[in-house]
N, CA and C atoms as an extended XYZ file, in Angstrom:
531
Properties=species:S:1:pos:R:3:atomname:S:1:resname:S:1:resid:I:1 pbc="F F F"
N       137.056       41.022       65.558 N   MET     1
C       136.563       41.500       66.645 CA  MET     1
C       136.472       42.592       65.852 C   MET     1
N       135.259       43.970       66.000 N   ALA     2
C       134.656       44.766       65.791 CA  ALA     2
C       135.885       45.892       66.785 C   ALA     2
N       136.318       47.137       65.664 N   LEU     3
C       136.486       47.786       66.604 CA  LEU     3
C       135.885       49.577       67.238 C   LEU     3
N       135.775       50.034       68.567 N   THR     4
C       135.051       50.491       69.176 CA  THR     4
C       135.676       52.314       68.536 C   THR     4
N       134.434       52.989       68.573 N   PRO     5
C       134.915       54.651       67.913 CA  PRO     5
C       135.691       54.719       68.606 C   PRO     5
N       135.853       54.666       70.126 N   GLY     6
C       137.870       55.075       71.176 CA  GLY     6
C       139.084       54.501       71.112 C   GLY     6
N       139.138       53.242       70.115 N   GLY     7
C       139.941       52.957       69.344 CA  GLY     7
C       140.410       51.182       70.419 C   GLY     7
N       139.631       51.786       71.793 N   GLY     8
C       139.984       50.381       72.761 CA  GLY     8
C       139.120       48.877       71.874 C   GLY     8
N       138.700       47.758       73.116 N   ARG     9
C       138.558       47.151       72.846 CA  ARG     9
C       136.446       47.190       73.093 C   ARG     9
N       135.493       46.372       72.125 N   SER    10
C       134.493       46.750       72.511 CA  SER    10
C       134.186       46.466       73.866 C   SER    10
N       132.722       46.798       74.760 N   PRO    11
C       133.065       45.732       76.083 CA  PRO    11
C       132.428       44.963       76.956 C   PRO    11
N       131.845       44.276       75.430 N   SER    12
C       131.803       42.234       75.989 CA  SER    12
C       132.662       42.053       75.548 C   SER    12
N       134.045       42.388       75.587 N   THR    13
C       135.000       42.109       75.348 CA  THR    13
C       135.819       41.878       76.127 C   THR    13
N       135.868       42.971       76.812 N   GLN    14
C       136.282       43.822       78.051 CA  GLN    14
C       136.700       42.555       79.479 C   GLN    14
N       137.456       42.530       80.453 N   GLN    15
C       137.521       42.277       81.347 CA  GLN    15
C       137.110       42.225       82.165 C   GLN    15
N       135.739       41.923       82.915 N   LYS    16
C       135.667       42.767       84.744 CA  LYS    16
C       136.504       43.061       85.619 C   LYS    16
N       136.139       43.635       86.199 N   ALA    17
C       136.898       43.299       87.871 CA  ALA    17
C       136.639       42.514       88.892 C   ALA    17
N       137.967       41.974       89.303 N   PRO    18
C       136.656       41.018       90.469 CA  PRO    18
C       136.290       41.778       91.427 C   PRO    18
N       135.163       41.265       92.206 N   PRO    19
C       134.205       42.090       92.960 CA  PRO    19
C       135.242       42.001       94.593 C   PRO    19
N       134.907       43.423       94.930 N   PRO    20
C       136.140       43.930       96.019 CA  PRO    20
C       135.579       42.589       97.090 C   PRO    20
N       137.209       42.627       98.187 N   PRO    21
C       136.879       41.380       98.820 CA  PRO    21
C       135.540       41.666      100.483 C   PRO    21
N       135.085       40.634      100.473 N   THR    22
C       134.675       40.356      101.484 CA  THR    22
C       135.320       39.568      102.929 C   THR    22
N       134.237       40.884      104.142 N   LEU    23
C       134.671       40.928      105.873 CA  LEU    23
C       134.895       39.655      106.476 C   LEU    23
N       135.158       38.375      106.009 N   ASP    24
C       134.239       37.065      106.856 CA  ASP    24
C       134.181       37.645      108.087 C   ASP    24
N       133.507       36.491      108.779 N   LYS    25
C       133.495       36.857      110.828 CA  LYS    25
C       134.909       36.086      110.719 C   LYS    25
N       135.295       35.639      109.995 N   ALA    26
C       136.404       34.677      110.410 CA  ALA    26
C       137.672       35.591      110.256 C   ALA    26
N       138.023       36.081      109.788 N   THR    27
C       138.611       37.414      109.587 CA  THR    27
C       139.232       37.200      110.646 C   THR    27
N       140.312       37.698      111.315 N   PRO    28
C       140.859       38.752      112.413 CA  PRO    28
C       141.241       39.601      112.839 C   PRO    28
N       140.764       40.459      113.590 N   PRO    29
C       140.527       41.856      113.454 CA  PRO    29
C       142.691       42.126      113.586 C   PRO    29
N       142.444       43.707      113.713 N   ARG    30
C       144.069       44.341      113.197 CA  ARG    30
C       144.133       44.645      114.438 C   ARG    30
N       145.539       44.116      114.623 N   PRO    31
C       146.042       44.804      115.624 CA  PRO    31
C       146.126       45.794      116.235 C   PRO    31
N       146.675       46.324      117.705 N   PRO    32
C       145.786       47.621      118.097 CA  PRO    32
C       147.831       47.993      117.558 C   PRO    32
N       147.395       49.155      118.048 N   ARG    33
C       148.514       50.103      117.318 CA  ARG    33
C       149.566       50.250      118.164 C   ARG    33
N       150.510       50.084      117.889 N   SER    34
C       152.067       49.735      118.625 CA  SER    34
C       152.347       51.695      118.936 C   SER    34
N       152.391       51.914      119.604 N   GLY    35
C       153.227       53.709      120.028 CA  GLY    35
C       151.745       54.413      119.790 C   GLY    35
N       152.626       55.945      120.231 N   GLY    36
C       151.684       56.569      120.192 CA  GLY    36
C       151.263       56.835      121.335 C   GLY    36
N       150.068       57.169      122.000 N   PRO    37
C       148.840       57.405      123.066 CA  PRO    37
C       147.867       56.380      122.835 C   PRO    37
N       147.435       55.878      123.792 N   ARG    38
C       145.940       54.354      123.546 CA  ARG    38
C       144.886       55.806      123.327 C   ARG    38
N       143.615       55.736      123.089 N   ARG    39
C       142.826       56.802      123.165 CA  ARG    39
C       141.839       55.444      124.665 C   ARG    39
N       140.947       56.263      124.982 N   TRP    40
C       140.522       56.175      125.912 CA  TRP    40
C       138.256       55.513      125.285 C   TRP    40
N       138.399       54.826      125.338 N   PRO    41
C       136.980       54.156      124.388 CA  PRO    41
C       136.074       54.388      125.219 C   PRO    41
N       135.272       54.325      124.773 N   ARG    42
C       133.444       54.398      124.897 CA  ARG    42
C       133.246       53.735      126.512 C   ARG    42
N       133.416       52.123      125.441 N   ALA    43
C       133.168       51.106      126.279 CA  ALA    43
C       133.991       51.593      127.884 C   ALA    43
N       134.888       52.167      127.860 N   ALA    44
C       135.357       52.113      129.001 CA  ALA    44
C       135.308       53.208      130.207 C   ALA    44
N       134.374       54.664      129.193 N   SER    45
C       133.545       55.575      130.198 CA  SER    45
C       132.955       55.299      131.348 C   SER    45
N       131.710       54.161      130.488 N   ILE    46
C       130.728       53.269      130.675 CA  ILE    46
C       131.003       52.401      131.547 C   ILE    46
N       132.330       51.729      132.196 N   SER    47
C       132.317       50.647      133.123 CA  SER    47
C       132.338       51.259      134.032 C   SER    47
N       133.686       52.356      133.625 N   VAL    48
C       133.646       54.226      134.759 CA  VAL    48
C       133.089       54.243      135.430 C   VAL    48
N       131.589       54.350      135.377 N   LEU    49
C       129.972       55.143      135.931 CA  LEU    49
C       129.836       53.879      136.280 C   LEU    49
N       129.808       52.853      134.839 N   ARG    50
C       128.848       51.709      136.236 CA  ARG    50
C       129.797       51.381      137.381 C   ARG    50
N       130.134       51.163      137.474 N   LEU    51
C       131.530       50.355      138.626 CA  LEU    51
C       130.902       51.576      139.372 C   LEU    51
N       131.229       52.938      138.758 N   GLY    52
C       131.914       53.984      140.066 CA  GLY    52
C       130.780       54.168      141.033 C   GLY    52
N       130.100       53.939      140.292 N   VAL    53
C       128.018       53.887      140.690 CA  VAL    53
C       127.869       53.224      141.643 C   VAL    53
N       128.121       51.258      141.423 N   LEU    54
C       128.111       50.635      142.350 CA  LEU    54
C       128.567       50.612      143.618 C   LEU    54
N       129.783       51.248      143.254 N   ILE    55
C       130.628       51.127      144.289 CA  ILE    55
C       130.797       52.269      145.325 C   ILE    55
N       130.333       53.377      144.308 N   GLY    56
C       129.546       54.314      145.160 CA  GLY    56
C       128.628       54.438      145.902 C   GLY    56
N       127.839       54.024      145.717 N   GLY    57
C       126.374       53.314      146.805 CA  GLY    57
C       126.309       53.145      147.662 C   GLY    57
N       127.599       52.051      147.899 N   ILE    58
C       127.854       50.604      148.538 CA  ILE    58
C       128.014       51.852      149.544 C   ILE    58
N       129.111       52.579      149.521 N   VAL    59
C       130.475       53.308      150.082 CA  VAL    59
C       128.938       54.403      150.987 C   VAL    59
N       128.625       54.922      150.090 N   ILE    60
C       127.941       56.375      150.442 CA  ILE    60
C       126.463       55.220      151.914 C   ILE    60
N       126.111       54.531      151.890 N   ILE    61
C       124.987       53.310      152.470 CA  ILE    61
C       125.385       52.841      153.724 C   ILE    61
N       126.693       52.521      153.009 N   LEU    62
C       127.756       51.996      154.775 CA  LEU    62
C       127.992       53.475      155.262 C   LEU    62
N       128.306       54.368      154.859 N   ASP    63
C       128.147       55.714      155.571 CA  ASP    63
C       127.655       56.188      156.317 C   ASP    63
N       126.523       56.239      156.080 N   LEU    64
C       125.255       56.776      156.086 CA  LEU    64
C       124.720       56.068      157.578 C   LEU    64
N       124.961       54.717      157.403 N   LEU    65
C       124.878       53.938      158.020 CA  LEU    65
C       126.127       54.250      158.972 C   LEU    65
N       126.674       54.321      159.799 N   PHE    66
C       127.368       54.925      160.446 CA  PHE    66
C       127.450       56.415      161.458 C   PHE    66
N       126.957       56.986      160.216 N   MET    67
C       126.250       58.170      160.948 CA  MET    67
C       125.319       58.386      161.926 C   MET    67
N       124.823       57.266      160.910 N   LEU    68
C       124.006       56.574      162.425 CA  LEU    68
C       123.822       55.691      163.669 C   LEU    68
N       124.901       55.361      163.078 N   LEU    69
C       125.175       54.857      164.509 CA  LEU    69
C       125.956       55.095      165.359 C   LEU    69
N       126.844       55.767      165.049 N   MET    70
C       127.668       57.507      165.334 CA  MET    70
C       126.679       58.479      166.694 C   MET    70
N       125.542       58.894      165.750 N   GLU    71
C       124.840       59.980      166.803 CA  GLU    71
C       124.189       58.765      167.576 C   GLU    71
N       123.517       57.447      167.224 N   ARG    72
C       122.628       56.821      168.222 CA  ARG    72
C       124.040       56.660      169.850 C   ARG    72
N       125.182       56.532      169.596 N   SER    73
C       126.839       56.102      170.330 CA  SER    73
C       126.116       56.697      171.986 C   SER    73
N       126.417       56.581      172.970 N   LEU    74
C       126.244       57.566      173.814 CA  LEU    74
C       128.116       57.628      174.325 C   LEU    74
N       129.024       56.093      173.497 N   ASN    75
C       130.800       56.633      174.500 CA  ASN    75
C       131.308       56.577      172.956 C   ASN    75
N       131.735       57.813      173.563 N   ALA    76
C       133.188       58.443      172.600 CA  ALA    76
C       133.790       57.683      172.130 C   ALA    76
N       134.428       56.147      172.826 N   ASP    77
C       134.942       55.181      172.587 CA  ASP    77
C       134.082       54.876      171.114 C   ASP    77
N       132.991       54.236      171.449 N   ASP    78
C       131.790       53.946      170.292 CA  ASP    78
C       132.096       54.338      168.846 C   ASP    78
N       131.562       56.150      169.800 N   ALA    79
C       131.566       56.140      168.267 CA  ALA    79
C       133.015       56.798      166.637 C   ALA    79
N       134.324       56.398      168.981 N   ALA    80
C       135.431       56.535      167.411 CA  ALA    80
C       136.044       55.077      166.572 C   ALA    80
N       135.419       54.225      167.183 N   ALA    81
C       135.713       52.958      166.714 CA  ALA    81
C       134.474       52.565      164.800 C   ALA    81
N       133.901       53.380      165.181 N   PHE    82
C       132.199       53.416      164.746 CA  PHE    82
C       133.463       53.883      163.322 C   PHE    82
N       134.569       55.646      163.591 N   VAL    83
C       134.951       55.701      162.351 CA  VAL    83
C       135.674       54.860      161.904 C   VAL    83
N       136.524       54.085      162.829 N   GLN    84
C       137.633       53.437      162.046 CA  GLN    84
C       136.992       52.398      161.286 C   GLN    84
N       135.996       51.900      161.429 N   ILE    85
C       135.572       49.954      161.072 CA  ILE    85
C       134.975       51.554      159.781 C   ILE    85
N       134.488       52.136      159.579 N   ASP    86
C       133.586       52.965      158.637 CA  ASP    86
C       134.632       53.127      157.461 C   ASP    86
N       135.913       53.737      158.211 N   LEU    87
C       136.808       54.016      157.248 CA  LEU    87
C       138.019       52.933      156.649 C   LEU    87
N       138.060       52.092      157.535 N   PHE    88
C       138.386       50.992      156.794 CA  PHE    88
C       137.464       50.142      155.258 C   PHE    88
N       136.130       49.911      155.965 N   LEU    89
C       134.982       49.504      155.050 CA  LEU    89
C       135.360       50.410      153.076 C   LEU    89
N       135.691       51.908      154.129 N   ASN    90
C       136.004       52.375      152.187 CA  ASN    90
C       136.824       51.892      152.104 C   ASN    90
N       138.227       52.448      152.536 N   VAL    91
C       139.452       51.778      151.730 CA  VAL    91
C       139.083       50.026      150.737 C   VAL    91
N       139.043       49.348      152.114 N   MET    92
C       138.273       48.402      151.444 CA  MET    92
C       137.489       48.250      149.790 C   MET    92
N       136.644       48.788      149.884 N   LEU    93
C       135.866       49.313      148.857 CA  LEU    93
C       135.957       50.074      148.368 C   LEU    93
N       137.134       51.050      147.279 N   PHE    94
C       137.549       51.530      146.954 CA  PHE    94
C       138.807       50.450      146.444 C   PHE    94
N       139.348       50.281      147.328 N   ALA    95
C       140.641       49.025      145.817 CA  ALA    95
C       140.040       48.237      145.427 C   ALA    95
N       138.530       47.760      145.712 N   LEU    96
C       138.049       46.895      144.891 CA  LEU    96
C       137.078       47.206      143.774 C   LEU    96
N       136.860       48.999      143.986 N   LEU    97
C       136.722       49.138      142.259 CA  LEU    97
C       137.921       49.743      141.691 C   LEU    97
N       139.132       50.071      141.819 N   GLY    98
C       140.135       50.220      141.169 CA  GLY    98
C       140.890       48.670      139.977 C   GLY    98
N       140.571       47.748      141.454 N   VAL    99
C       140.873       46.682      140.556 CA  VAL    99
C       139.803       46.050      139.190 C   VAL    99
N       138.771       46.294      139.833 N   LEU   100
C       137.027       45.827      139.084 CA  LEU   100
C       137.656       46.801      137.547 C   LEU   100
N       137.678       48.489      137.349 N   VAL   101
C       137.643       49.017      136.451 CA  VAL   101
C       138.738       48.497      135.757 C   VAL   101
N       140.311       48.273      136.531 N   VAL   102
C       140.438       48.257      135.663 CA  VAL   102
C       141.306       47.129      135.102 C   VAL   102
N       140.767       45.958      136.127 N   ARG   103
C       141.102       44.537      134.692 CA  ARG   103
C       139.834       44.634      133.897 C   ARG   103
N       138.343       45.344      134.402 N   ASP   104
C       137.395       46.080      133.016 CA  ASP   104
C       138.280       46.608      131.582 C   ASP   104
N       138.633       47.306      132.043 N   THR   105
C       139.343       48.740      131.339 CA  THR   105
C       140.379       47.944      130.141 C   THR   105
N       140.992       48.044      130.830 N   THR   106
C       142.714       47.195      130.935 CA  THR   106
C       143.260       49.377      130.504 C   THR   106
N       142.380       49.613      131.405 N   LEU   107
C       143.775       50.903      131.140 CA  LEU   107
C       144.089       51.133      132.770 C   LEU   107
N       145.180       52.017      132.979 N   MET   108
C       145.355       52.190      134.438 CA  MET   108
C       144.305       53.310      134.919 C   MET   108
N       144.493       54.768      133.867 N   LEU   109
C       143.751       55.917      134.368 CA  LEU   109
C       142.714       55.809      134.484 C   LEU   109
N       141.658       54.242      134.438 N   ALA   110
C       140.700       54.271      134.775 CA  ALA   110
C       140.063       53.874      136.380 C   ALA   110
N       141.211       53.439      137.275 N   GLY   111
C       140.930       53.680      138.451 CA  GLY   111
C       140.729       54.489      139.800 C   GLY   111
N       141.633       55.958      138.739 N   PHE   112
C       141.860       56.764      139.416 CA  PHE   112
C       140.606       57.891      138.825 C   PHE   112
N       139.970       57.378      137.717 N   VAL   113
C       138.940       58.317      137.513 CA  VAL   113
C       137.308       58.159      138.109 C   VAL   113
N       137.536       56.657      138.529 N   ALA   114
C       136.059       55.803      138.866 CA  ALA   114
C       136.273       56.377      140.182 C   ALA   114
N       137.444       56.428      140.616 N   GLY   115
C       138.016       56.662      142.152 CA  GLY   115
C       137.137       57.788      142.559 C   GLY   115
N       137.832       59.058      141.586 N   PHE   116
C       137.041       60.291      141.659 CA  PHE   116
C       135.476       59.982      141.854 C   PHE   116
N       135.318       59.705      140.365 N   PHE   117
C       133.579       59.646      140.419 CA  PHE   117
C       133.052       59.358      141.732 C   PHE   117
N       133.447       58.213      142.131 N   ALA   118
C       132.158       57.418      143.337 CA  ALA   118
C       132.573       58.576      145.136 C   ALA   118
N       133.954       58.580      144.739 N   GLY   119
C       134.313       59.766      146.143 CA  GLY   119
C       133.490       60.716      145.632 C   GLY   119
N       133.162       61.565      144.544 N   LEU   120
C       133.189       63.158      144.656 CA  LEU   120
C       131.194       62.419      144.720 C   LEU   120
N       131.219       61.233      144.607 N   LEU   121
C       129.466       60.942      144.726 CA  LEU   121
C       128.714       61.065      146.023 C   LEU   121
N       130.004       59.906      146.840 N   ASP   122
C       129.441       60.331      148.503 CA  ASP   122
C       130.106       60.995      148.887 C   ASP   122
N       131.171       61.917      148.130 N   ALA   123
C       131.083       63.354      149.740 CA  ALA   123
C       130.303       64.119      149.449 C   ALA   123
N       129.246       64.682      148.297 N   ILE   124
C       128.179       65.186      147.737 CA  ILE   124
C       127.417       64.769      148.566 C   ILE   124
N       126.829       63.476      149.074 N   VAL   125
C       125.140       62.996      149.188 CA  VAL   125
C       125.786       63.018      151.208 C   VAL   125
N       127.036       62.460      151.790 N   VAL   126
C       127.448       62.188      152.791 CA  VAL   126
C       127.175       63.830      153.596 C   VAL   126
N       127.728       65.078      152.444 N   THR   127
C       128.176       66.221      153.245 CA  THR   127
C       126.720       67.140      152.924 C   THR   127
N       125.391       66.305      152.020 N   ALA   128
C       124.205       67.483      152.517 CA  ALA   128
C       123.684       66.163      153.849 C   ALA   128
N       123.388       65.019      153.889 N   ALA   129
C       123.353       64.711      155.223 CA  ALA   129
C       124.128       64.869      156.688 C   ALA   129
N       125.160       65.332      156.360 N   SER   130
C       125.392       65.993      157.527 CA  SER   130
C       124.852       67.396      157.735 C   SER   130
N       124.599       68.688      156.780 N   VAL   131
C       124.255       69.384      156.977 CA  VAL   131
C       122.564       69.188      157.674 C   VAL   131
N       122.453       68.130      157.630 N   MET   132
C       120.141       68.140      157.559 CA  MET   132
C       120.206       67.689      158.768 C   MET   132
N       121.712       67.055      159.555 N   VAL   133
C       121.290       66.310      160.954 CA  VAL   133
C       121.690       67.366      161.892 C   VAL   133
N       121.092       68.121      163.174 N   PRO   134
C       120.995       68.887      163.380 CA  PRO   134
C       122.980       68.246      164.661 C   PRO   134
N       123.119       69.109      165.381 N   PRO   135
C       123.189       70.451      165.131 CA  PRO   135
C       124.553       70.544      163.650 C   PRO   135
N       124.244       71.064      162.717 N   PRO   136
C       125.039       71.316      161.729 CA  PRO   136
C       126.819       71.483      161.929 C   PRO   136
N       127.611       70.029      161.552 N   ALA   137
C       128.479       70.759      160.995 CA  ALA   137
C       128.994       71.970      160.895 C   ALA   137
N       129.912       72.570      161.092 N   THR   138
C       130.921       74.104      160.859 CA  THR   138
C       131.035       74.133      159.354 C   THR   138
N       131.582       75.283      158.784 N   PHE   139
C       132.399       75.023      157.099 CA  PHE   139
C       133.523       74.146      156.930 C   PHE   139
N       133.938       74.009      157.838 N   ASP   140
C       135.184       73.841      158.393 CA  ASP   140
C       135.012       72.036      157.698 C   ASP   140
N       134.685       71.763      158.975 N   ALA   141
C       133.989       70.654      159.435 CA  ALA   141
C       133.829       69.526      157.819 C   ALA   141
N       132.366       69.732      157.264 N   LEU   142
C       132.139       69.274      156.320 CA  LEU   142
C       133.473       70.243      154.754 C   LEU   142
N       133.711       71.096      155.055 N   GLU   143
C       135.076       71.245      153.619 CA  GLU   143
C       136.345       69.926      153.939 C   GLU   143
N       136.385       69.557      154.587 N   PHE   144
C       137.456       68.276      155.601 CA  PHE   144
C       137.188       67.691      155.224 C   PHE   144
N       136.084       66.985      155.323 N   GLN   145
C       135.125       65.598      154.774 CA  GLN   145
C       135.208       65.598      153.658 C   GLN   145
N       134.458       66.671      153.044 N   PHE   146
C       134.151       66.639      151.228 CA  PHE   146
C       135.227       65.921      150.462 C   PHE   146
N       137.037       66.607      151.301 N   ALA   147
C       138.043       66.863      150.529 CA  ALA   147
C       138.807       65.413      151.018 C   ALA   147
N       138.348       65.443      152.194 N   GLN   148
C       138.300       63.196      152.152 CA  GLN   148
C       138.134       62.627      151.787 C   GLN   148
N       136.862       62.665      151.557 N   ASN   149
C       135.791       61.371      150.912 CA  ASN   149
C       135.858       61.946      149.555 C   ASN   149
N       136.583       62.373      148.704 N   VAL   150
C       137.262       62.333      147.420 CA  VAL   150
C       138.279       62.329      147.170 C   VAL   150
N       139.870       62.509      148.099 N   LEU   151
C       141.239       61.842      148.160 CA  LEU   151
C       141.454       60.321      148.375 C   LEU   151
N       140.170       59.629      148.882 N   VAL   152
C       140.502       58.994      149.958 CA  VAL   152
C       139.948       57.784      148.511 C   VAL   152
N       138.873       58.571      147.994 N   GLY   153
C       138.291       57.427      147.125 CA  GLY   153
C       139.278       57.550      145.557 C   GLY   153
N       139.694       58.822      144.990 N   MET   154
C       140.381       58.546      144.332 CA  MET   154
C       141.757       58.076      144.477 C   MET   154
N       142.582       58.208      145.349 N   ALA   155
C       143.883       57.695      145.515 CA  ALA   155
C       144.123       56.495      145.780 C   ALA   155
N       142.813       55.632      146.943 N   VAL   156
C       142.791       54.019      146.824 CA  VAL   156
C       142.586       53.396      145.475 C   VAL   156
N       141.521       54.293      145.277 N   ALA   157
C       141.182       53.123      144.037 CA  ALA   157
C       141.792       53.555      142.544 C   ALA   157
N       142.701       54.269      142.649 N   GLY   158
C       144.173       54.776      141.670 CA  GLY   158
C       144.552       53.257      141.839 C   GLY   158
N       145.270       53.775      143.102 N   LEU   159
C       146.982       52.855      143.154 CA  LEU   159
C       146.400       51.644      143.688 C   LEU   159
N       145.173       51.145      144.253 N   SER   160
C       144.687       49.579      143.881 CA  SER   160
C       145.121       49.298      142.623 C   SER   160
N       143.980       50.147      141.106 N   GLY   161
C       144.013       49.416      139.425 CA  GLY   161
C       145.589       49.862      139.114 C   GLY   161
N       146.354       50.608      139.758 N   LEU   162
C       147.807       50.837      139.059 CA  LEU   162
C       148.787       49.132      139.363 C   LEU   162
N       148.409       49.154      140.440 N   VAL   163
C       149.058       47.988      142.030 CA  VAL   163
C       148.724       46.988      140.330 C   VAL   163
N       147.076       46.686      140.878 N   PHE   164
C       146.449       45.728      139.683 CA  PHE   164
C       147.541       45.348      138.495 C   PHE   164
N       146.936       46.371      137.000 N   ALA   165
C       147.630       46.364      136.181 CA  ALA   165
C       148.721       45.840      135.907 C   ALA   165
N       150.085       46.241      136.577 N   LEU   166
C       151.373       46.655      137.462 CA  LEU   166
C       151.529       44.611      136.921 C   LEU   166
N       151.183       44.478      138.440 N   VAL   167
C       151.490       43.456      138.668 CA  VAL   167
C       151.144       42.297      137.505 C   VAL   167
N       149.701       42.567      136.699 N   GLN   168
C       149.105       41.847      135.922 CA  GLN   168
C       150.401       41.998      134.888 C   GLN   168
N       151.316       42.880      134.794 N   ARG   169
C       152.120       43.159      133.114 CA  ARG   169
C       153.222       42.323      133.660 C   ARG   169
N       153.852       42.673      134.339 N   TRP   170
C       155.100       41.986      135.518 CA  TRP   170
C       155.021       40.387      135.237 C   TRP   170
N       153.710       40.645      135.744 N   SER   171
C       153.927       38.575      136.058 CA  SER   171
C       153.737       37.488      134.328 C   SER   171
N       153.236       38.469      133.647 N   GLY   172
C       153.541       38.499      132.252 CA  GLY   172
C       152.255       37.538      131.924 C   GLY   172
N       151.213       37.241      133.072 N   GLY   173
C       149.832       37.176      132.924 CA  GLY   173
C       148.912       37.667      131.554 C   GLY   173
N       148.230       37.688      131.154 N   GLN   174
C       147.451       38.041      129.921 CA  GLN   174
C       146.197       38.392      130.630 C   GLN   174
N       145.587       40.036      130.149 N   ARG   175
C       145.078       40.840      131.288 CA  ARG   175
C       143.569       39.651      130.415 C   ARG   175
N       142.773       39.663      131.222 N   SER   176
C       141.168       39.458      131.185 CA  SER   176
C       141.004       40.118      130.342 C   SER   176
N       140.185       40.145      129.395 N   ARG   177
C       139.205       39.991      127.612 CA  ARG   177
C       140.142       40.890      126.670 C   ARG   177
């Protein structure tokens, strides 16, 4: 064997380094981090916006329908009944929103965020429609209606999502996805 000027082996006799390991599709993903706060993934934001717009749009349609029915009603009892039915349907839809978002994202906070977004969307559209209806409502009534729509959306969706997540955790059931 011939010596090289540097005193080492010749390049033809050196061992080659093994190739870097390739990741197979069969390689299991790393387990999630334990400890520390969880980060908000981009997929959760997409789910919150998508479901918030969908359920918020349905709530907007129902609110506008019941505004029309209240304008056309001649009896005060009928108008009060329409307000109660509208509120009940809004609560049901916002509760559904909270459960769907938390089930989809597995984040407890996602229900509050989606409820706030859907309630804000509903409040903007319904307040704008209330301004256009003759006679226009007072600023205090519009402010109360706006705040009520946002708070009902956020509180109901957030609490229903929180309850869903806690029931899943306490029951030992596997979260979907």
